[in-house]
Amino acid sequence: METETHIDAKGLLCPLPVLRLRKVLEALPAGACVVLEATDGASWIDVPHFCAQAGHTLLEAEDLGHIKRYRIRK
């Protein structure tokens, strides 16, 4: 079973959720998956943009109301 790294970025404002995501992804091997949870509404735009620019795959983005959850593959 594939393990996922979880990042709790709830309560952090732009650009901190993406900066935390970038730092975690840098330390992981290719193919690794990360789940990011954020409350910052700007992450809905920032995370997909970061993934496209950095070459990561946004597998899933869920808007759960006050929490946005993203699943990313390096």
PDB file of C-alpha atoms in Angstrom:
ATOM      1  CA  MET A   1       0.000   0.000   0.000  1.00  0.00           C
ATOM      2  CA  GLU A   2       1.285   3.420  -0.960  1.00  0.00           C
ATOM      3  CA  THR A   3       1.995   5.789   1.908  1.00  0.00           C
ATOM      4  CA  GLU A   4       1.082   9.430   1.647  1.00  0.00           C
ATOM      5  CA  THR A   5       2.717  12.323   3.410  1.00  0.00           C
ATOM      6  CA  HIS A   6       0.165  14.619   5.054  1.00  0.00           C
ATOM      7  CA  ILE A   7       0.639  18.368   5.367  1.00  0.00           C
ATOM      8  CA  ASP A   8      -1.619  20.302   7.721  1.00  0.00           C
ATOM      9  CA  ALA A   9      -1.562  23.871   6.393  1.00  0.00           C
ATOM     10  CA  LYS A  10      -4.861  24.840   8.011  1.00  0.00           C
ATOM     11  CA  GLY A  11      -4.742  28.392   9.332  1.00  0.00           C
ATOM     12  CA  LEU A  12      -1.791  29.369   7.135  1.00  0.00           C
ATOM     13  CA  LEU A  13      -2.230  32.189   4.640  1.00  0.00           C
ATOM     14  CA  CYS A  14      -0.877  32.521   1.103  1.00  0.00           C
ATOM     15  CA  PRO A  15       1.864  31.729   0.168  1.00  0.00           C
ATOM     16  CA  LEU A  16       2.650  29.493   3.168  1.00  0.00           C
ATOM     17  CA  PRO A  17       0.613  26.395   2.134  1.00  0.00           C
ATOM     18  CA  VAL A  18       2.420  26.211  -1.225  1.00  0.00           C
ATOM     19  CA  LEU A  19       5.807  26.924   0.352  1.00  0.00           C
ATOM     20  CA  ARG A  20       5.266  24.101   2.847  1.00  0.00           C
ATOM     21  CA  LEU A  21       4.154  21.800  -0.004  1.00  0.00           C
ATOM     22  CA  ARG A  22       7.254  22.647  -2.038  1.00  0.00           C
ATOM     23  CA  LYS A  23       9.586  21.970   0.903  1.00  0.00           C
ATOM     24  CA  VAL A  24       8.010  18.567   1.615  1.00  0.00           C
ATOM     25  CA  LEU A  25       8.025  17.530  -2.060  1.00  0.00           C
ATOM     26  CA  GLU A  26      11.725  18.415  -2.406  1.00  0.00           C
ATOM     27  CA  ALA A  27      12.569  15.814   0.254  1.00  0.00           C
ATOM     28  CA  LEU A  28      10.478  13.011  -1.291  1.00  0.00           C
ATOM     29  CA  PRO A  29      11.382  10.583  -4.095  1.00  0.00           C
ATOM     30  CA  ALA A  30       9.733  10.759  -7.525  1.00  0.00           C
ATOM     31  CA  GLY A  31       6.306   9.124  -7.494  1.00  0.00           C
ATOM     32  CA  ALA A  32       5.629   9.965  -3.842  1.00  0.00           C
ATOM     33  CA  CYS A  33       2.175  11.291  -2.918  1.00  0.00           C
ATOM     34  CA  VAL A  34       1.327  14.186  -0.626  1.00  0.00           C
ATOM     35  CA  VAL A  35      -2.031  15.209   0.815  1.00  0.00           C
ATOM     36  CA  LEU A  36      -2.265  18.907   1.652  1.00  0.00           C
ATOM     37  CA  GLU A  37      -5.112  20.364   3.706  1.00  0.00           C
ATOM     38  CA  ALA A  38      -5.476  24.141   3.737  1.00  0.00           C
ATOM     39  CA  THR A  39      -8.068  26.687   4.808  1.00  0.00           C
ATOM     40  CA  ASP A  40      -6.727  29.552   2.678  1.00  0.00           C
ATOM     41  CA  GLY A  41      -9.100  30.103  -0.253  1.00  0.00           C
ATOM     42  CA  ALA A  42      -6.223  31.295  -2.441  1.00  0.00           C
ATOM     43  CA  SER A  43      -4.760  27.774  -2.300  1.00  0.00           C
ATOM     44  CA  TRP A  44      -7.526  26.736  -4.744  1.00  0.00           C
ATOM     45  CA  ILE A  45      -5.645  28.736  -7.399  1.00  0.00           C
ATOM     46  CA  ASP A  46      -2.109  28.531  -6.002  1.00  0.00           C
ATOM     47  CA  VAL A  47      -1.761  24.750  -5.593  1.00  0.00           C
ATOM     48  CA  PRO A  48      -2.810  23.789  -9.166  1.00  0.00           C
ATOM     49  CA  HIS A  49      -0.604  26.585 -10.544  1.00  0.00           C
ATOM     50  CA  PHE A  50       2.383  25.425  -8.472  1.00  0.00           C
ATOM     51  CA  CYS A  51       1.904  21.802  -9.586  1.00  0.00           C
ATOM     52  CA  ALA A  52       1.751  22.808 -13.265  1.00  0.00           C
ATOM     53  CA  GLN A  53       4.833  25.024 -12.985  1.00  0.00           C
ATOM     54  CA  ALA A  54       6.901  22.530 -10.965  1.00  0.00           C
ATOM     55  CA  GLY A  55       5.921  19.428 -12.955  1.00  0.00           C
ATOM     56  CA  HIS A  56       3.959  17.673 -10.211  1.00  0.00           C
ATOM     57  CA  THR A  57       0.619  15.947 -10.845  1.00  0.00           C
ATOM     58  CA  LEU A  58      -2.475  17.222  -9.064  1.00  0.00           C
ATOM     59  CA  LEU A  59      -4.360  13.949  -8.633  1.00  0.00           C
ATOM     60  CA  GLU A  60      -7.332  15.352  -6.748  1.00  0.00           C
ATOM     61  CA  ALA A  61      -8.647  18.652  -5.409  1.00  0.00           C
ATOM     62  CA  GLU A  62     -11.610  18.681  -3.036  1.00  0.00           C
ATOM     63  CA  ASP A  63     -13.435  21.723  -1.734  1.00  0.00           C
ATOM     64  CA  LEU A  64     -14.861  20.581   1.598  1.00  0.00           C
ATOM     65  CA  GLY A  65     -16.214  24.005   2.500  1.00  0.00           C
ATOM     66  CA  HIS A  66     -13.744  25.653   4.838  1.00  0.00           C
ATOM     67  CA  ILE A  67     -11.036  23.035   4.083  1.00  0.00           C
ATOM     68  CA  LYS A  68      -9.438  22.460   0.693  1.00  0.00           C
ATOM     69  CA  ARG A  69      -7.788  19.050   0.278  1.00  0.00           C
ATOM     70  CA  TYR A  70      -5.259  18.284  -2.457  1.00  0.00           C
ATOM     71  CA  ARG A  71      -3.561  15.038  -3.441  1.00  0.00           C
ATOM     72  CA  ILE A  72      -0.313  15.584  -5.353  1.00  0.00           C
ATOM     73  CA  ARG A  73       2.154  13.148  -6.931  1.00  0.00           C
ATOM     74  CA  LYS A  74       5.757  14.230  -7.318  1.00  0.00           C
TER      75      LYS A  74
END
